[in-house]
Coordinates of C-alpha atoms in Angstrom, one line a residue:
M1 CA -12.7 -21.9 43.3
G2 CA -13.0 -20.9 46.9
A3 CA -14.4 -22.9 49.8
P4 CA -18.2 -23.2 50.1
L5 CA -19.9 -20.6 52.3
Q6 CA -20.5 -21.9 55.8
H7 CA -22.3 -19.0 57.5
I8 CA -24.8 -16.4 56.3
T9 CA -26.0 -13.7 58.7
I10 CA -29.2 -11.7 58.1
V11 CA -29.4 -8.3 59.9
G12 CA -32.9 -7.1 60.4
G13 CA -36.3 -8.9 60.8
G14 CA -39.6 -7.8 59.3
T15 CA -41.0 -9.4 56.2
S16 CA -37.7 -9.0 54.2
G17 CA -35.5 -10.5 56.9
W18 CA -37.6 -13.4 57.8
L19 CA -38.7 -14.2 54.3
S20 CA -35.0 -14.3 53.4
A21 CA -34.4 -16.6 56.4
C22 CA -37.2 -18.9 55.5
F23 CA -36.3 -19.2 51.8
L24 CA -32.6 -19.9 52.5
G25 CA -33.5 -22.1 55.4
R26 CA -35.7 -24.2 53.1
V27 CA -33.4 -24.4 50.1
L28 CA -30.3 -25.0 52.3
H29 CA -32.1 -27.3 54.7
D30 CA -29.9 -30.4 54.1
D31 CA -26.7 -28.4 54.5
I32 CA -28.0 -26.8 57.7
K33 CA -29.1 -30.2 59.1
A34 CA -25.7 -31.7 58.2
G35 CA -23.8 -28.8 59.8
R36 CA -22.3 -27.5 56.6
M37 CA -24.2 -24.2 56.8
R38 CA -25.4 -21.9 59.5
L39 CA -28.1 -19.2 59.1
T40 CA -28.3 -16.5 61.7
L41 CA -30.8 -13.6 61.9
I42 CA -29.9 -10.7 64.2
E43 CA -33.0 -8.6 65.0
S44 CA -33.1 -5.5 67.2
P45 CA -35.4 -5.7 70.2
N46 CA -35.7 -1.9 70.2
I47 CA -36.5 -1.0 66.5
P48 CA -40.1 -1.7 65.5
I49 CA -40.9 -3.6 62.3
I50 CA -41.8 -1.3 59.5
G51 CA -43.6 -3.8 57.2
V52 CA -43.1 -3.5 53.4
G53 CA -46.9 -3.3 52.8
E54 CA -50.1 -5.0 53.3
A55 CA -50.9 -5.8 49.7
S56 CA -49.0 -8.4 47.6
S57 CA -48.7 -9.7 44.1
P58 CA -49.7 -13.3 43.0
A59 CA -46.1 -14.4 43.0
L60 CA -46.2 -14.5 46.8
R61 CA -48.3 -17.6 46.6
M62 CA -45.4 -19.4 44.9
M63 CA -42.9 -18.2 47.4
F64 CA -45.1 -19.4 50.3
Q65 CA -45.4 -22.8 48.6
T66 CA -41.6 -22.9 48.2
I67 CA -41.0 -22.3 51.9
G68 CA -43.8 -24.6 52.9
L69 CA -46.0 -22.1 54.6
N70 CA -49.4 -23.5 55.3
E71 CA -51.9 -21.2 53.5
T72 CA -54.8 -21.9 55.9
D73 CA -52.6 -21.0 58.9
F74 CA -51.4 -17.9 57.2
I75 CA -55.0 -16.8 56.4
R76 CA -56.1 -17.4 60.0
E77 CA -53.1 -15.9 61.7
C78 CA -52.3 -12.8 59.6
D79 CA -55.8 -11.3 59.1
V80 CA -55.7 -12.2 55.5
A81 CA -58.2 -11.3 52.7
F82 CA -57.9 -12.2 49.1
K83 CA -56.8 -9.7 46.4
M84 CA -58.0 -10.3 42.9
S85 CA -56.8 -7.1 41.2
G86 CA -55.9 -3.5 41.6
F87 CA -58.6 -0.8 41.1
F88 CA -57.7 2.6 39.8
S89 CA -60.0 5.6 40.1
G90 CA -59.6 9.2 39.0
W91 CA -56.1 9.1 37.5
N92 CA -57.9 10.2 34.3
I93 CA -61.2 11.9 33.8
D94 CA -63.8 11.7 31.0
D95 CA -65.2 14.6 28.9
N96 CA -67.6 15.5 31.6
G97 CA -65.0 15.7 34.3
N98 CA -66.0 12.5 36.0
P99 CA -63.3 10.0 37.2
I100 CA -62.5 7.1 35.0
D101 CA -62.2 3.7 36.9
W102 CA -60.3 0.7 35.7
I103 CA -59.1 -2.6 36.9
N104 CA -55.6 -4.1 36.4
P105 CA -56.4 -7.8 36.5
F106 CA -54.1 -10.7 37.3
L107 CA -54.0 -12.5 33.9
T108 CA -51.9 -13.7 31.0
E109 CA -54.2 -13.4 28.1
R110 CA -54.0 -15.8 25.1
D111 CA -54.0 -14.5 21.5
I112 CA -57.0 -14.8 19.2
A113 CA -56.1 -16.6 16.0
G114 CA -52.5 -15.4 16.5
H115 CA -53.3 -11.8 17.2
P116 CA -53.4 -10.0 20.6
P117 CA -57.0 -9.5 21.7
A118 CA -56.5 -5.7 22.0
Y119 CA -56.5 -5.4 18.2
Y120 CA -59.9 -7.1 18.0
Y121 CA -61.3 -5.0 20.8
L122 CA -60.2 -1.8 19.1
K123 CA -61.8 -2.9 15.8
Y124 CA -64.9 -4.8 16.9
G125 CA -65.3 -4.8 20.7
R126 CA -66.0 -1.1 21.4
L127 CA -68.8 -0.6 18.8
H128 CA -71.8 0.9 20.5
G129 CA -74.9 -1.1 20.5
D130 CA -73.2 -4.1 18.9
E131 CA -73.9 -7.6 20.4
D132 CA -70.1 -8.2 20.5
A133 CA -69.3 -4.9 22.3
E134 CA -68.1 -4.6 25.9
P135 CA -68.0 -1.5 28.0
N136 CA -64.3 -1.7 28.5
F137 CA -61.3 -3.8 27.4
T138 CA -60.7 -5.4 30.8
R139 CA -64.3 -6.7 31.0
A140 CA -63.9 -8.1 27.5
I141 CA -60.8 -10.2 28.3
S142 CA -61.1 -11.0 32.0
S143 CA -63.5 -12.3 34.6
C144 CA -62.0 -10.0 37.2
P145 CA -64.6 -7.1 36.9
D146 CA -67.4 -9.6 37.3
I147 CA -65.7 -11.3 40.2
I148 CA -65.2 -7.9 41.9
D149 CA -68.8 -6.9 41.2
Q150 CA -70.2 -10.1 42.7
R151 CA -67.5 -10.2 45.6
V152 CA -66.5 -13.7 44.5
G153 CA -63.6 -15.6 46.2
P154 CA -60.8 -17.3 44.3
R155 CA -61.2 -20.8 45.8
K156 CA -64.1 -23.2 46.4
L157 CA -65.0 -23.9 50.0
N158 CA -63.2 -27.2 50.2
D159 CA -60.3 -26.6 47.9
K160 CA -56.9 -27.5 49.3
D161 CA -54.3 -24.7 49.9
Y162 CA -53.1 -22.9 46.8
T163 CA -55.3 -25.0 44.4
T164 CA -57.2 -22.7 42.1
P165 CA -57.2 -21.8 38.4
F166 CA -57.2 -18.1 39.4
H167 CA -54.3 -15.8 39.9
Y168 CA -54.8 -14.1 43.2
A169 CA -52.8 -12.3 45.9
Y170 CA -53.3 -11.3 49.5
H171 CA -54.0 -8.4 51.8
M172 CA -52.3 -9.2 55.2
D173 CA -51.0 -7.8 58.4
A174 CA -47.3 -7.4 57.8
I175 CA -46.4 -7.5 61.5
K176 CA -48.2 -10.7 62.0
L177 CA -46.7 -12.2 58.8
A178 CA -43.2 -11.4 60.1
K179 CA -43.9 -13.2 63.3
Q180 CA -45.3 -16.2 61.5
L181 CA -42.2 -16.3 59.2
R182 CA -40.0 -16.0 62.3
D183 CA -41.6 -19.1 63.8
L184 CA -41.1 -21.0 60.5
G185 CA -37.5 -19.9 60.1
V186 CA -36.6 -21.1 63.6
K187 CA -38.0 -24.5 62.7
F188 CA -35.7 -24.5 59.7
G189 CA -32.7 -24.1 62.0
V190 CA -32.2 -20.3 61.8
E191 CA -30.4 -19.0 64.8
H192 CA -32.3 -16.0 66.1
I193 CA -30.4 -13.3 68.0
L194 CA -32.2 -10.4 69.6
D195 CA -29.6 -7.7 69.8
D196 CA -28.6 -4.3 68.5
V197 CA -25.8 -3.8 66.0
Q198 CA -23.6 -1.0 67.5
E199 CA -20.7 -1.1 64.9
V200 CA -19.9 -2.7 61.6
K201 CA -16.2 -3.6 61.1
L202 CA -14.5 -4.0 57.8
D203 CA -11.3 -5.8 57.0
D204 CA -8.4 -4.5 54.9
R205 CA -10.2 -5.5 51.6
G206 CA -13.3 -3.5 52.6
F207 CA -15.3 -6.7 53.3
V208 CA -17.6 -6.8 56.4
S209 CA -15.6 -8.8 59.0
E210 CA -17.7 -8.6 62.1
L211 CA -20.6 -6.9 63.8
M212 CA -20.3 -5.6 67.3
L213 CA -23.5 -6.4 69.2
A214 CA -24.7 -4.6 72.3
E215 CA -25.2 -7.7 74.4
N216 CA -23.4 -10.5 72.6
G217 CA -20.2 -8.7 71.6
A218 CA -18.3 -9.6 68.3
H219 CA -20.3 -11.6 65.7
P220 CA -18.0 -12.7 62.8
I221 CA -19.3 -12.3 59.3
E222 CA -18.6 -14.5 56.3
F223 CA -21.6 -13.2 54.3
V224 CA -24.3 -10.8 55.4
I225 CA -27.7 -9.8 54.1
D226 CA -28.7 -6.3 55.0
C227 CA -32.4 -6.1 55.8
T228 CA -32.2 -3.0 57.9
G229 CA -34.8 -1.1 55.9
F230 CA -34.5 2.5 54.8
R231 CA -31.5 2.9 57.2
G232 CA -29.3 0.8 55.1
V233 CA -27.0 0.2 58.1
I234 CA -24.5 -2.1 56.4
M235 CA -24.8 -1.4 52.6
N236 CA -25.1 2.4 52.7
K237 CA -23.6 3.5 56.0
A238 CA -20.8 1.0 56.6
L239 CA -19.8 0.1 53.0
G240 CA -20.6 3.5 51.7
E241 CA -22.6 2.3 48.6
P242 CA -24.3 5.3 47.1
F243 CA -28.1 5.5 47.2
D244 CA -29.6 6.8 43.9
P245 CA -32.9 8.5 44.3
F246 CA -35.7 8.3 41.8
D247 CA -37.2 11.7 42.5
K248 CA -36.6 12.9 38.9
Y249 CA -39.2 10.3 37.9
L250 CA -41.3 9.9 41.0
P251 CA -41.8 12.8 43.4
N252 CA -43.9 11.1 46.1
D253 CA -41.9 10.8 49.3
R254 CA -44.4 10.7 52.1
A255 CA -47.4 8.6 53.2
A256 CA -50.1 9.5 55.7
V257 CA -51.7 6.2 57.0
V258 CA -54.6 5.3 59.2
Q259 CA -56.8 2.2 59.8
T260 CA -60.6 2.0 59.8
K261 CA -63.4 -0.4 60.3
H262 CA -65.1 -2.1 57.3
D263 CA -68.1 -0.2 56.0
D264 CA -69.8 -3.6 55.4
P265 CA -68.0 -6.5 57.1
D266 CA -70.1 -9.0 55.2
E267 CA -69.3 -7.7 51.7
F268 CA -65.9 -6.1 51.5
E269 CA -64.3 -6.2 48.0
P270 CA -61.3 -8.5 47.1
L271 CA -59.1 -5.7 45.6
S272 CA -56.8 -2.9 46.4
R273 CA -57.9 0.6 45.5
A274 CA -55.7 3.4 44.3
T275 CA -57.6 6.7 44.0
A276 CA -56.0 9.9 42.7
L277 CA -56.2 12.9 45.0
S278 CA -54.9 16.4 44.6
N279 CA -51.2 15.8 45.0
G280 CA -50.8 12.0 44.9
W281 CA -53.0 9.0 45.5
S282 CA -54.8 7.2 48.3
F283 CA -54.7 3.5 48.9
R284 CA -57.4 1.3 50.4
V285 CA -56.4 -2.2 51.4
P286 CA -59.2 -4.3 53.1
L287 CA -57.9 -7.0 55.4
Y288 CA -60.2 -9.5 57.0
S289 CA -60.9 -7.5 60.2
R290 CA -60.0 -3.9 59.2
V291 CA -59.0 -1.6 56.3
G292 CA -55.7 0.0 55.7
N293 CA -55.9 3.5 54.3
G294 CA -53.2 6.0 53.2
Y295 CA -52.3 9.0 51.1
V296 CA -49.0 8.7 49.1
Y297 CA -48.0 12.3 48.2
S298 CA -45.1 14.6 47.4
S299 CA -43.9 17.1 50.1
D300 CA -42.9 19.4 47.3
F301 CA -46.6 20.1 46.5
I302 CA -48.5 19.6 49.8
S303 CA -47.6 19.8 53.5
D304 CA -48.1 16.9 56.0
E305 CA -50.9 18.8 57.7
Q306 CA -52.7 19.4 54.4
A307 CA -52.2 15.8 53.3
V308 CA -53.8 14.5 56.6
D309 CA -56.7 16.9 56.2
E310 CA -57.3 15.7 52.6
L311 CA -57.0 12.0 53.6
K312 CA -59.6 12.5 56.4
A313 CA -61.9 14.3 54.0
H314 CA -61.5 11.5 51.5
I315 CA -62.3 8.7 54.0
G316 CA -65.0 10.5 55.9
D317 CA -66.4 10.9 59.4
K318 CA -65.0 7.6 60.7
V319 CA -61.5 9.1 60.9
K320 CA -62.4 12.6 62.0
D321 CA -60.8 12.1 65.4
A322 CA -57.9 9.8 64.1
D323 CA -54.3 10.8 64.1
P324 CA -52.8 9.5 60.9
R325 CA -49.1 8.5 61.0
I326 CA -46.7 10.2 58.6
I327 CA -44.1 7.9 57.0
R328 CA -41.1 9.3 55.2
M329 CA -40.2 7.0 52.3
R330 CA -36.8 6.6 50.7
I331 CA -37.6 6.3 47.0
G332 CA -34.7 4.9 45.0
K333 CA -32.2 2.1 45.2
S334 CA -28.7 1.3 46.3
R335 CA -26.5 1.7 43.2
R336 CA -25.5 -2.0 43.6
S337 CA -27.4 -4.4 45.7
W338 CA -24.5 -6.9 46.1
V339 CA -21.2 -5.4 47.2
K340 CA -18.3 -7.5 48.3
N341 CA -19.8 -9.9 51.0
C342 CA -22.9 -8.0 51.6
L343 CA -26.3 -8.3 49.9
A344 CA -29.0 -5.6 50.4
M345 CA -32.5 -6.9 50.5
G346 CA -35.9 -5.3 50.7
L347 CA -35.9 -1.6 51.6
S348 CA -32.2 -1.6 52.0
S349 CA -31.9 -2.5 48.4
G350 CA -34.5 -0.1 47.1
F351 CA -38.1 1.0 47.1
I352 CA -40.6 2.4 44.7
E353 CA -43.9 3.9 46.0
P354 CA -46.4 1.2 46.8
L355 CA -48.7 1.7 43.8
E356 CA -48.4 -1.9 42.3
A357 CA -47.3 -3.9 45.4
T358 CA -43.8 -4.2 44.2
A359 CA -41.9 -4.4 47.5
I360 CA -42.4 -8.0 48.6
H361 CA -42.4 -9.2 45.0
S362 CA -38.9 -7.6 44.6
V363 CA -37.7 -9.5 47.7
D364 CA -39.1 -12.8 46.2
L365 CA -37.2 -12.3 42.9
A366 CA -34.0 -11.1 44.6
L367 CA -33.9 -14.2 46.8
R368 CA -34.4 -16.6 43.9
W369 CA -31.8 -14.8 41.8
F370 CA -29.3 -14.8 44.7
Y371 CA -29.8 -18.5 45.2
T372 CA -28.8 -19.1 41.5
C373 CA -25.7 -16.9 42.1
M374 CA -24.8 -18.3 45.5
P375 CA -21.1 -17.5 45.9
D376 CA -18.2 -19.4 47.5
S377 CA -15.6 -17.7 49.7
D378 CA -14.0 -16.0 46.6
M379 CA -17.1 -13.8 46.1
S380 CA -16.8 -13.9 42.3
P381 CA -17.3 -10.4 40.8
A382 CA -18.9 -12.1 37.8
L383 CA -21.7 -13.4 40.0
Q384 CA -22.1 -10.0 41.6
D385 CA -22.2 -8.2 38.3
H386 CA -24.8 -10.6 36.9
Y387 CA -27.0 -10.3 40.0
N388 CA -26.8 -6.5 40.1
K389 CA -27.7 -6.4 36.4
L390 CA -30.9 -8.4 37.2
I391 CA -31.8 -6.0 40.0
D392 CA -31.1 -3.0 37.8
D393 CA -33.3 -4.4 35.1
L394 CA -36.1 -5.1 37.6
Y395 CA -36.1 -1.5 38.9
E396 CA -36.0 0.0 35.5
E397 CA -39.0 -2.2 34.6
M398 CA -40.9 -1.2 37.7
I399 CA -40.1 2.5 37.2
D400 CA -41.4 2.4 33.6
F401 CA -44.8 1.0 34.6
I402 CA -45.3 3.2 37.6
V403 CA -44.3 6.3 35.7
L404 CA -46.8 5.5 32.9
H405 CA -49.7 5.9 35.4
F406 CA -48.6 9.5 36.1
R407 CA -47.4 10.4 32.6
L408 CA -50.7 9.5 30.9
N409 CA -53.0 11.4 33.4
N410 CA -55.2 14.1 32.0
R411 CA -56.2 15.9 35.2
T412 CA -56.1 19.7 35.3
D413 CA -57.0 20.3 38.9
S414 CA -53.5 20.8 40.4
E415 CA -50.0 21.7 39.5
Y416 CA -48.9 18.2 40.8
W417 CA -50.8 16.4 38.0
R418 CA -49.8 19.0 35.3
V419 CA -46.1 18.6 36.2
A420 CA -46.4 14.8 36.2
R421 CA -47.8 14.9 32.7
E422 CA -45.7 17.7 31.1
E423 CA -42.5 18.3 33.0
R424 CA -41.4 15.2 35.0
E425 CA -38.7 13.2 33.4
I426 CA -39.6 9.8 32.1
P427 CA -37.1 7.0 31.3
D428 CA -35.9 6.7 27.8
S429 CA -37.2 3.2 27.6
L430 CA -40.7 4.3 28.4
A431 CA -40.5 7.3 26.1
H432 CA -39.5 5.0 23.3
N433 CA -42.3 2.6 23.9
L434 CA -44.9 5.2 24.1
D435 CA -43.9 6.4 20.7
L436 CA -43.8 2.8 19.4
W437 CA -47.2 2.0 20.9
R438 CA -49.0 4.7 18.9
Y439 CA -48.6 2.3 16.0
K440 CA -49.0 -1.1 17.7
V441 CA -50.2 -2.7 20.9
P442 CA -47.6 -3.7 23.5
Q443 CA -45.9 -7.1 23.1
E444 CA -43.2 -8.9 25.2
T445 CA -40.5 -8.1 22.6
D446 CA -41.0 -4.4 23.2
L447 CA -39.9 -4.7 26.9
G448 CA -36.3 -4.8 28.2
S449 CA -37.5 -7.2 30.9
A450 CA -40.8 -8.6 32.0
H451 CA -40.0 -10.1 35.4
F452 CA -43.0 -8.3 37.0
F453 CA -45.0 -6.2 34.4
T454 CA -45.8 -7.9 31.1
S455 CA -47.2 -6.5 27.8
N456 CA -50.7 -7.5 29.1
N457 CA -50.3 -5.0 32.0
Y458 CA -49.3 -2.3 29.7
T459 CA -52.1 -3.0 27.2
V460 CA -54.7 -2.8 30.0
A461 CA -53.3 0.4 31.3
L462 CA -53.1 2.1 27.8
M463 CA -56.6 1.0 26.9
S464 CA -58.0 2.1 30.2
K465 CA -56.4 5.5 30.1
G466 CA -57.7 6.2 26.6
F467 CA -54.3 6.0 24.8
Y468 CA -56.0 4.6 21.7
D469 CA -59.2 6.7 21.8
E470 CA -58.2 9.1 19.0
Q471 CA -56.2 6.7 16.8
S472 CA -56.0 2.9 16.7
P473 CA -53.1 1.0 15.3
N474 CA -53.8 -0.9 12.1
R475 CA -53.8 -4.7 12.1
F476 CA -54.5 -6.9 9.1
G477 CA -56.1 -10.3 9.1
L478 CA -58.7 -9.8 11.9
R479 CA -61.9 -11.8 11.3
R480 CA -65.1 -10.7 12.9
D481 CA -66.1 -14.3 13.5
D482 CA -63.0 -15.0 15.6
W483 CA -63.8 -12.1 17.9
S484 CA -67.5 -13.1 18.1
K485 CA -66.5 -16.7 19.1
Y486 CA -64.0 -15.4 21.6
I487 CA -66.3 -12.9 23.3
R488 CA -69.1 -15.5 23.6
S489 CA -66.6 -18.0 25.3
R490 CA -65.5 -15.3 27.7
R491 CA -69.0 -14.4 28.7
K492 CA -69.8 -18.1 29.2
A493 CA -66.7 -18.5 31.4
R494 CA -67.6 -15.5 33.5
T495 CA -71.1 -16.8 34.1
E496 CA -69.7 -20.2 35.2
V497 CA -67.2 -18.6 37.6
I498 CA -69.9 -16.6 39.3
A499 CA -72.0 -19.7 39.7
K500 CA -69.3 -22.1 40.9
Y501 CA -67.3 -19.9 43.4
P502 CA -68.4 -18.7 46.8
N503 CA -68.7 -15.2 48.2
H504 CA -65.3 -13.7 49.2
V505 CA -66.1 -13.2 52.9
E506 CA -67.9 -16.5 53.1
L507 CA -64.8 -18.3 51.8
L508 CA -62.6 -16.5 54.3
R509 CA -64.9 -17.4 57.2
H510 CA -64.9 -21.0 56.0
I511 CA -61.1 -21.2 55.9
R512 CA -60.9 -19.6 59.4
G513 CA -63.5 -22.0 60.8
E514 CA -65.9 -19.2 61.7
N515 CA -69.7 -19.1 61.2
T516 CA -70.3 -15.5 62.4
A517 CA -68.8 -12.1 61.6
P518 CA -65.3 -11.6 63.1
E519 CA -64.4 -9.1 65.7
R520 CA -63.2 -6.1 63.9
Q521 CA -59.8 -4.6 64.7
F522 CA -59.2 -1.0 63.9
N523 CA -56.9 0.5 66.5
V524 CA -53.6 -0.9 65.1
R525 CA -51.3 1.3 63.1
L526 CA -50.9 0.5 59.4
T527 CA -47.3 -0.3 58.3
V528 CA -46.0 0.5 54.9

């Protein structure tokens, strides 16, 4: 066994860099305080932060609790609004050519008498005119649609931070979050250096030995975390680790982004919207004081100018004089995320288009996994292999679920959607499961991993996209009384939620200590 690590250097700020610093600063606090460990973050004063997105997954709440971030301060300082689900529109159309809308709720649904509720819904819940019928599967099993309809917030007015029975996430200003995390990291003892890395030096083993900084000169490296974003300065450029693109599965490589005012500042919805357009999809992410909008598209099918025009037409007159920013996205991952004494984190490790808010969640998981594999000076290959396998599994899992959205579309209005459905490659694992799920509803044992997307997520997507409309899988032992009892209890629970919880905007104003409508910000650029 080698000697314990004594110094970890993080290169790059932003959400990934400072979340890494805060997490390691928290879990290694005693070692830092005793002088057994140093944490240094080197951040360029000349390269602007590119945030990893303004929408998150529910797991971020647990990470914030781990690092001790005060939720009230976060909500007040980072323009936060609550997110209760993702809303999809137009990815599929009905028999009349109208867009189909569906919600992907945050939930882990319990079985009914030992059977997944999807079987009951397919047999009893979609009967027209029946008292136990519901208009769609999500509304049958979740309170999310009603919460969205009524603009309900996930906490009571006087609840303490993070205390709620709901799974919820956040919409937030990524630039402001990075600054708040920076302040917290410095309190944990993280050394903050504002400087530019001019050169990365390697030793005779190929390990990173030092960084040459513009102002501070040589900075010795024992272990380094690369948070330099799409540039991959250390992992890809210095160490030469190949970057494997995902374009055979996912063609979208650009995003046109712009910010707007709220249509109705008093009643904006607690969800992220993903609306299918001609050659990709648009997002709408309402923060407290503004809305982030964008068009994620493929440059193989539409030009930047055409994408901007379509985005403006989609949003309307409020952006007719705006100048949306074009972001080129590097979709794929470094072949290995841990090589020798370097760990790639965030966009340096990989990125999938922001359809399901995977970016920050990936950082969260990667940090926790790295901590369980914390090396000593020997840099055990066994630890590296184990960690890299976890990251590989995570990306395969995310690709499967994202590709499913495109593969099961039924749009006929553009070549983009036809190719996505008929010609674009899909992973073998997804192809196998789609064949399997013709005969059964998804369950955890069908999935290679479920670190992010569970069988519940797949079931909601399949049901919402009409996968079982023509033929339902058989299931024996389903009693009508069990479904009736279940659906009545769900309806009662939904009614109680609506009655007990405040309006979403009212809750945010209460947490912020405001009694009037906030000043609306809309001239800031959206970061993705």
